[in-house]
mmCIF file of C-alpha atoms in Angstrom:
data_model
loop_
_atom_site.group_PDB
_atom_site.id
_atom_site.type_symbol
_atom_site.label_atom_id
_atom_site.label_comp_id
_atom_site.label_asym_id
_atom_site.label_seq_id
_atom_site.Cartn_x
_atom_site.Cartn_y
_atom_site.Cartn_z
ATOM 1 C CA UNK A 29 74.571 -44.126 -11.100
ATOM 2 C CA UNK A 30 71.007 -42.747 -11.935
ATOM 3 C CA UNK A 31 70.840 -42.973 -7.926
ATOM 4 C CA UNK A 32 73.232 -40.069 -7.202
ATOM 5 C CA UNK A 33 71.628 -37.851 -9.195
ATOM 6 C CA UNK A 34 69.333 -38.000 -5.400
ATOM 7 C CA UNK A 35 72.676 -37.094 -3.132
ATOM 8 C CA UNK A 36 72.561 -34.003 -1.084
ATOM 9 C CA UNK A 37 75.988 -34.895 -0.264
ATOM 10 C CA UNK A 38 78.055 -32.048 1.076
ATOM 11 C CA UNK A 39 75.227 -29.358 0.678
ATOM 12 C CA UNK A 40 73.591 -27.316 3.199
ATOM 13 C CA UNK A 41 70.377 -26.841 3.664
ATOM 14 C CA UNK A 42 68.041 -24.580 6.109
ATOM 15 C CA UNK A 43 64.283 -26.036 7.131
ATOM 16 C CA UNK A 44 61.966 -24.400 9.422
ATOM 17 C CA UNK A 45 58.731 -25.681 10.988
ATOM 18 C CA UNK A 46 61.868 -28.488 11.599
ATOM 19 C CA UNK A 47 60.739 -29.323 15.375
ATOM 20 C CA UNK A 48 58.008 -31.304 14.220
ATOM 21 C CA UNK A 49 56.471 -33.521 11.529
ATOM 22 C CA UNK A 50 56.879 -32.636 7.916
ATOM 23 C CA UNK A 51 60.556 -30.467 8.960
ATOM 24 C CA UNK A 52 61.802 -32.998 11.134
ATOM 25 C CA UNK A 53 60.936 -36.201 8.210
ATOM 26 C CA UNK A 54 62.634 -33.073 5.798
ATOM 27 C CA UNK A 55 65.055 -32.686 7.662
ATOM 28 C CA UNK A 56 65.913 -35.924 8.450
ATOM 29 C CA UNK A 57 65.961 -36.735 4.954
ATOM 30 C CA UNK A 58 68.140 -34.025 2.892
ATOM 31 C CA UNK A 59 70.621 -35.821 5.954
ATOM 32 C CA UNK A 60 70.080 -39.332 4.718
ATOM 33 C CA UNK A 61 70.803 -38.001 1.795
ATOM 34 C CA UNK A 62 74.006 -36.879 2.827
ATOM 35 C CA UNK A 63 72.929 -32.958 3.783
ATOM 36 C CA UNK A 64 73.663 -31.417 6.443
ATOM 37 C CA UNK A 65 71.062 -28.799 7.735
ATOM 38 C CA UNK A 66 70.161 -25.819 10.353
ATOM 39 C CA UNK A 67 67.080 -26.493 11.493
ATOM 40 C CA UNK A 68 64.453 -23.656 13.295
ATOM 41 C CA UNK A 69 61.235 -24.216 15.267
ATOM 42 C CA UNK A 70 59.869 -22.397 18.616
ATOM 43 C CA UNK A 71 60.527 -25.788 20.742
ATOM 44 C CA UNK A 72 63.647 -25.884 21.565
ATOM 45 C CA UNK A 73 63.872 -29.366 23.417
ATOM 46 C CA UNK A 74 61.741 -30.728 20.211
ATOM 47 C CA UNK A 75 64.743 -29.342 17.362
ATOM 48 C CA UNK A 76 67.367 -31.282 20.318
ATOM 49 C CA UNK A 77 65.526 -34.994 18.800
ATOM 50 C CA UNK A 78 66.468 -34.395 15.202
ATOM 51 C CA UNK A 79 69.534 -33.224 15.718
ATOM 52 C CA UNK A 80 69.410 -36.107 17.909
ATOM 53 C CA UNK A 81 68.158 -37.445 14.337
ATOM 54 C CA UNK A 82 69.659 -35.999 12.322
ATOM 55 C CA UNK A 83 73.200 -36.869 13.828
ATOM 56 C CA UNK A 84 72.325 -40.357 13.769
ATOM 57 C CA UNK A 85 73.137 -39.877 9.500
ATOM 58 C CA UNK A 86 76.300 -39.359 10.269
ATOM 59 C CA UNK A 87 75.778 -35.017 9.042
ATOM 60 C CA UNK A 88 75.889 -32.252 10.956
ATOM 61 C CA UNK A 89 72.939 -30.173 12.328
ATOM 62 C CA UNK A 90 72.907 -26.807 13.605
ATOM 63 C CA UNK A 91 69.058 -25.630 15.803
ATOM 64 C CA UNK A 92 68.191 -22.832 15.709
ATOM 65 C CA UNK A 93 64.891 -21.653 18.831
ATOM 66 C CA UNK A 94 63.838 -19.363 17.294
ATOM 67 C CA UNK A 95 59.967 -18.250 16.455
ATOM 68 C CA UNK A 96 59.497 -16.692 12.571
ATOM 69 C CA UNK A 97 56.547 -15.414 13.779
ATOM 70 C CA UNK A 98 57.689 -12.062 15.596
ATOM 71 C CA UNK A 99 62.083 -12.681 15.017
ATOM 72 C CA UNK A 100 64.664 -11.927 11.714
ATOM 73 C CA UNK A 101 64.152 -15.803 9.420
ATOM 74 C CA UNK A 102 66.884 -13.409 7.420
ATOM 75 C CA UNK A 103 68.438 -15.448 11.096
ATOM 76 C CA UNK A 104 68.311 -18.732 9.571
ATOM 77 C CA UNK A 105 70.651 -18.138 6.043
ATOM 78 C CA UNK A 106 73.310 -16.200 8.559
ATOM 79 C CA UNK A 107 73.258 -19.130 11.452
ATOM 80 C CA UNK A 108 73.881 -21.595 7.664
ATOM 81 C CA UNK A 109 76.877 -19.104 6.525
ATOM 82 C CA UNK A 110 78.186 -18.990 9.725
ATOM 83 C CA UNK A 111 78.103 -22.643 11.107
ATOM 84 C CA UNK A 112 78.294 -24.414 7.234
ATOM 85 C CA UNK A 113 80.424 -21.905 5.148
ATOM 86 C CA UNK A 114 78.065 -21.946 2.486
ATOM 87 C CA UNK A 115 74.161 -22.330 1.689
ATOM 88 C CA UNK A 116 72.430 -24.987 -0.955
ATOM 89 C CA UNK A 117 68.297 -25.180 -0.357
ATOM 90 C CA UNK A 118 66.363 -23.831 1.731
ATOM 91 C CA UNK A 119 62.643 -25.021 2.300
ATOM 92 C CA UNK A 120 59.686 -22.809 4.119
ATOM 93 C CA UNK A 121 57.869 -25.342 5.415
ATOM 94 C CA UNK A 122 56.701 -22.823 8.929
ATOM 95 C CA UNK A 123 52.852 -21.510 8.777
ATOM 96 C CA UNK A 124 49.664 -22.512 10.112
ATOM 97 C CA UNK A 125 45.768 -20.516 10.536
ATOM 98 C CA UNK A 126 43.266 -22.300 12.555
ATOM 99 C CA UNK A 127 39.628 -23.127 10.931
ATOM 100 C CA UNK A 128 36.939 -20.510 11.401
ATOM 101 C CA UNK A 129 33.743 -19.410 9.855
ATOM 102 C CA UNK A 130 33.303 -16.969 7.663
ATOM 103 C CA UNK A 131 32.017 -14.386 9.482
ATOM 104 C CA UNK A 132 34.181 -14.945 12.394
ATOM 105 C CA UNK A 133 36.872 -14.904 10.545
ATOM 106 C CA UNK A 134 38.396 -11.113 10.518
ATOM 107 C CA UNK A 135 41.296 -8.784 8.636
ATOM 108 C CA UNK A 136 43.765 -9.111 10.994
ATOM 109 C CA UNK A 137 43.303 -12.904 10.719
ATOM 110 C CA UNK A 138 43.942 -12.453 7.845
ATOM 111 C CA UNK A 139 47.045 -9.957 6.858
ATOM 112 C CA UNK A 140 48.291 -12.024 10.380
ATOM 113 C CA UNK A 141 48.463 -14.989 8.103
ATOM 114 C CA UNK A 142 49.705 -13.795 4.619
ATOM 115 C CA UNK A 143 52.796 -12.503 6.878
ATOM 116 C CA UNK A 144 53.237 -15.424 9.126
ATOM 117 C CA UNK A 145 52.999 -17.824 5.473
ATOM 118 C CA UNK A 146 53.665 -16.120 2.489
ATOM 119 C CA UNK A 147 56.502 -12.947 4.427
ATOM 120 C CA UNK A 148 58.218 -14.754 6.453
ATOM 121 C CA UNK A 149 58.995 -17.332 3.651
ATOM 122 C CA UNK A 150 60.251 -14.199 1.391
ATOM 123 C CA UNK A 151 61.934 -12.424 3.932
ATOM 124 C CA UNK A 152 63.718 -15.933 4.254
ATOM 125 C CA UNK A 153 65.218 -15.869 0.927
ATOM 126 C CA UNK A 154 65.682 -12.447 0.648
ATOM 127 C CA UNK A 155 68.632 -12.873 2.972
ATOM 128 C CA UNK A 156 68.759 -15.935 1.522
ATOM 129 C CA UNK A 157 68.912 -15.341 -1.906
ATOM 130 C CA UNK A 158 72.881 -13.693 -1.962
ATOM 131 C CA UNK A 159 74.599 -16.553 -0.366
ATOM 132 C CA UNK A 160 72.072 -19.309 -2.882
ATOM 133 C CA UNK A 161 74.160 -17.137 -6.155
ATOM 134 C CA UNK A 162 77.428 -17.834 -4.882
ATOM 135 C CA UNK A 163 77.303 -21.937 -5.877
ATOM 136 C CA UNK A 164 77.743 -23.233 -9.004
ATOM 137 C CA UNK A 165 75.381 -24.875 -9.645
ATOM 138 C CA UNK A 166 72.848 -22.191 -8.188
ATOM 139 C CA UNK A 167 70.376 -23.297 -5.199
ATOM 140 C CA UNK A 168 66.907 -24.700 -4.287
ATOM 141 C CA UNK A 169 63.596 -23.664 -3.061
ATOM 142 C CA UNK A 170 61.559 -25.600 -1.326
ATOM 143 C CA UNK A 171 58.338 -24.245 0.155
ATOM 144 C CA UNK A 172 55.479 -25.913 1.559
ATOM 145 C CA UNK A 173 51.784 -25.378 0.442
ATOM 146 C CA UNK A 174 48.294 -27.485 0.904
ATOM 147 C CA UNK A 175 45.755 -29.183 -0.580
ATOM 148 C CA UNK A 176 43.152 -26.466 0.594
ATOM 149 C CA UNK A 177 45.037 -24.222 -1.704
ATOM 150 C CA UNK A 178 44.111 -25.143 -4.711
ATOM 151 C CA UNK A 179 41.290 -27.525 -3.192
ATOM 152 C CA UNK A 180 37.501 -25.353 -1.742
ATOM 153 C CA UNK A 181 35.776 -26.694 1.838
ATOM 154 C CA UNK A 182 33.767 -24.668 4.446
ATOM 155 C CA UNK A 183 36.407 -22.621 6.835
ATOM 156 C CA UNK A 184 39.284 -22.378 5.372
ATOM 157 C CA UNK A 185 38.742 -18.852 4.038
ATOM 158 C CA UNK A 186 42.339 -17.741 5.777
ATOM 159 C CA UNK A 187 44.744 -20.856 5.445
ATOM 160 C CA UNK A 188 42.721 -21.480 1.538
ATOM 161 C CA UNK A 189 44.030 -17.850 1.057
ATOM 162 C CA UNK A 190 47.019 -17.876 2.363
ATOM 163 C CA UNK A 191 48.530 -21.293 0.557
ATOM 164 C CA UNK A 192 47.083 -20.612 -3.287
ATOM 165 C CA UNK A 193 49.833 -17.278 -2.799
ATOM 166 C CA UNK A 194 52.148 -19.180 -1.133
ATOM 167 C CA UNK A 195 51.811 -21.536 -4.471
ATOM 168 C CA UNK A 196 52.200 -18.539 -6.136
ATOM 169 C CA UNK A 197 54.495 -17.014 -4.702
ATOM 170 C CA UNK A 198 56.698 -20.027 -5.471
ATOM 171 C CA UNK A 199 55.977 -19.754 -9.073
ATOM 172 C CA UNK A 200 56.759 -15.918 -9.921
ATOM 173 C CA UNK A 201 60.135 -16.510 -7.563
ATOM 174 C CA UNK A 202 60.688 -19.442 -10.305
ATOM 175 C CA UNK A 203 60.683 -16.444 -13.086
ATOM 176 C CA UNK A 204 61.639 -13.541 -11.046
ATOM 177 C CA UNK A 205 65.146 -16.282 -9.880
ATOM 178 C CA UNK A 206 65.476 -17.834 -12.459
ATOM 179 C CA UNK A 207 68.684 -19.715 -14.296
ATOM 180 C CA UNK A 208 69.866 -19.898 -11.130
ATOM 181 C CA UNK A 209 67.447 -20.431 -8.247
ATOM 182 C CA UNK A 210 65.084 -23.103 -8.852
ATOM 183 C CA UNK A 211 61.917 -22.420 -6.671
ATOM 184 C CA UNK A 212 58.848 -25.476 -6.375
ATOM 185 C CA UNK A 213 56.370 -26.051 -3.961
ATOM 186 C CA UNK A 214 55.339 -29.120 -2.512
ATOM 187 C CA UNK A 215 51.210 -29.596 -1.535
ATOM 188 C CA UNK A 216 50.235 -32.060 0.773
ATOM 189 C CA UNK A 217 47.591 -33.551 2.001
ATOM 190 C CA UNK A 218 46.707 -34.910 4.951
ATOM 191 C CA UNK A 219 49.343 -35.895 7.042
ATOM 192 C CA UNK A 220 50.254 -37.955 9.722
ATOM 193 C CA UNK A 221 51.164 -35.427 12.071
ATOM 194 C CA UNK A 222 50.883 -34.052 15.485
ATOM 195 C CA UNK A 223 48.420 -31.138 13.868
ATOM 196 C CA UNK A 224 45.999 -33.646 13.127
ATOM 197 C CA UNK A 225 46.661 -36.136 15.596
ATOM 198 C CA UNK A 226 42.675 -35.569 17.153
ATOM 199 C CA UNK A 227 40.963 -37.274 13.898
ATOM 200 C CA UNK A 228 43.893 -39.437 12.770
ATOM 201 C CA UNK A 229 42.549 -41.392 16.263
ATOM 202 C CA UNK A 230 39.398 -41.455 16.549
ATOM 203 C CA UNK A 231 38.827 -43.578 14.263
ATOM 204 C CA UNK A 232 35.128 -43.412 12.707
ATOM 205 C CA UNK A 233 37.465 -40.125 11.076
ATOM 206 C CA UNK A 234 40.389 -41.450 9.541
ATOM 207 C CA UNK A 235 38.357 -44.032 8.244
ATOM 208 C CA UNK A 236 35.546 -40.841 6.409
ATOM 209 C CA UNK A 237 38.810 -38.901 5.918
ATOM 210 C CA UNK A 238 40.508 -42.722 4.012
ATOM 211 C CA UNK A 239 37.501 -43.117 2.111
ATOM 212 C CA UNK A 240 37.002 -39.543 0.679
ATOM 213 C CA UNK A 241 41.230 -39.950 -1.209
ATOM 214 C CA UNK A 242 41.664 -42.016 -3.814
ATOM 215 C CA UNK A 243 44.621 -44.711 -2.016
ATOM 216 C CA UNK A 244 42.629 -44.686 0.650
ATOM 217 C CA UNK A 245 45.067 -43.774 2.931
ATOM 218 C CA UNK A 246 46.856 -40.369 5.139
ATOM 219 C CA UNK A 247 49.668 -39.607 3.812
ATOM 220 C CA UNK A 248 52.957 -40.399 6.007
ATOM 221 C CA UNK A 249 55.831 -37.867 6.187
ATOM 222 C CA UNK A 250 58.226 -39.648 4.521
ATOM 223 C CA UNK A 251 56.039 -39.011 2.161
ATOM 224 C CA UNK A 252 56.958 -35.054 2.046
ATOM 225 C CA UNK A 253 60.251 -35.520 2.077
ATOM 226 C CA UNK A 254 60.757 -37.944 -0.132
ATOM 227 C CA UNK A 255 58.976 -34.998 -2.514
ATOM 228 C CA UNK A 256 61.642 -32.147 -0.839
ATOM 229 C CA UNK A 257 64.935 -34.547 -1.785
ATOM 230 C CA UNK A 258 63.904 -35.176 -5.157
ATOM 231 C CA UNK A 259 63.168 -31.261 -5.114
ATOM 232 C CA UNK A 260 66.496 -29.813 -3.725
ATOM 233 C CA UNK A 261 68.468 -32.235 -4.990
ATOM 234 C CA UNK A 262 69.359 -32.598 -8.768
ATOM 235 C CA UNK A 263 67.141 -34.915 -9.802
ATOM 236 C CA UNK A 264 65.223 -32.247 -10.096
ATOM 237 C CA UNK A 265 67.488 -30.054 -11.763
ATOM 238 C CA UNK A 266 65.343 -29.345 -14.645
ATOM 239 C CA UNK A 267 62.781 -28.733 -12.623
ATOM 240 C CA UNK A 268 61.168 -25.524 -11.111
ATOM 241 C CA UNK A 269 57.620 -23.176 -11.140
ATOM 242 C CA UNK A 270 56.476 -26.209 -9.926
ATOM 243 C CA UNK A 271 53.776 -27.379 -7.702
ATOM 244 C CA UNK A 272 54.259 -31.173 -6.096
ATOM 245 C CA UNK A 273 50.509 -32.425 -5.097
ATOM 246 C CA UNK A 274 51.254 -34.620 -1.865
ATOM 247 C CA UNK A 275 47.342 -35.463 -1.167
ATOM 248 C CA UNK A 276 46.589 -38.963 -1.871
ATOM 249 C CA UNK A 277 45.014 -37.930 -5.140
ATOM 250 C CA UNK A 278 42.536 -35.424 -4.591
ATOM 251 C CA UNK A 279 40.657 -33.610 -6.565
ATOM 252 C CA UNK A 280 37.926 -32.510 -3.843
ATOM 253 C CA UNK A 281 38.348 -31.639 -0.320
ATOM 254 C CA UNK A 282 37.968 -35.307 2.066
ATOM 255 C CA UNK A 283 37.422 -33.437 5.687
ATOM 256 C CA UNK A 284 34.884 -31.567 5.471
ATOM 257 C CA UNK A 285 34.033 -29.253 8.783
ATOM 258 C CA UNK A 286 30.860 -29.125 10.265
ATOM 259 C CA UNK A 287 30.595 -25.441 9.632
ATOM 260 C CA UNK A 288 26.945 -24.977 9.546
ATOM 261 C CA UNK A 289 24.040 -21.803 6.647
ATOM 262 C CA UNK A 290 25.259 -18.845 7.209
ATOM 263 C CA UNK A 291 22.263 -17.414 8.987
#
């Protein structure tokens, strides 16, 4: 059956930023597809809720509270091996940067955000690759980037720059790690998570975003999780170095920050 290719039975995945939002949805989606997961985030209580949702599917979850802004991401790869004896998939979901006007964006902002978004992903992959290579069919990596990595608007200098870097990192790593390990990315648009709750709760602002989105709605975390299951599963066995844009069809940003002209 073609649908069997979307199964991840008895595979093991590490998902960062998995306490809520996209990471939580991806972890639960992997479990529904048959995988066990190592989930990591800063807040233990959030992880416990996600662990419960994973275990409700009949799969296992190991919750590892870590602040990846300071901790070694490689610990997560080792935790997967210690708990489950293997590692098949890595999802680099942790990251982000607050919007700021250009003149308020320091070099430190750029450097710190690059380390958090790209450096953390690379550190985890360095630790994970030797384990991924032990699998008969190799392994897979899914990086979560952003539509702002390819679209331009005011206020997103840091965030857009580092997400664009993670996109190209994905394309380059796919070449370096082929043919044994597949590396792909998902570039979400505006998704209804806690990061967007202030906007989503305002009918006027939400309406503006939806009207500027070709599919006329915000994304749901499950939209991203579905793409992640595809990329991590055998269904995407012939896909690497690809960025899947799950953004409702955006050709331009759908929400402008109220940042005035530089004077």
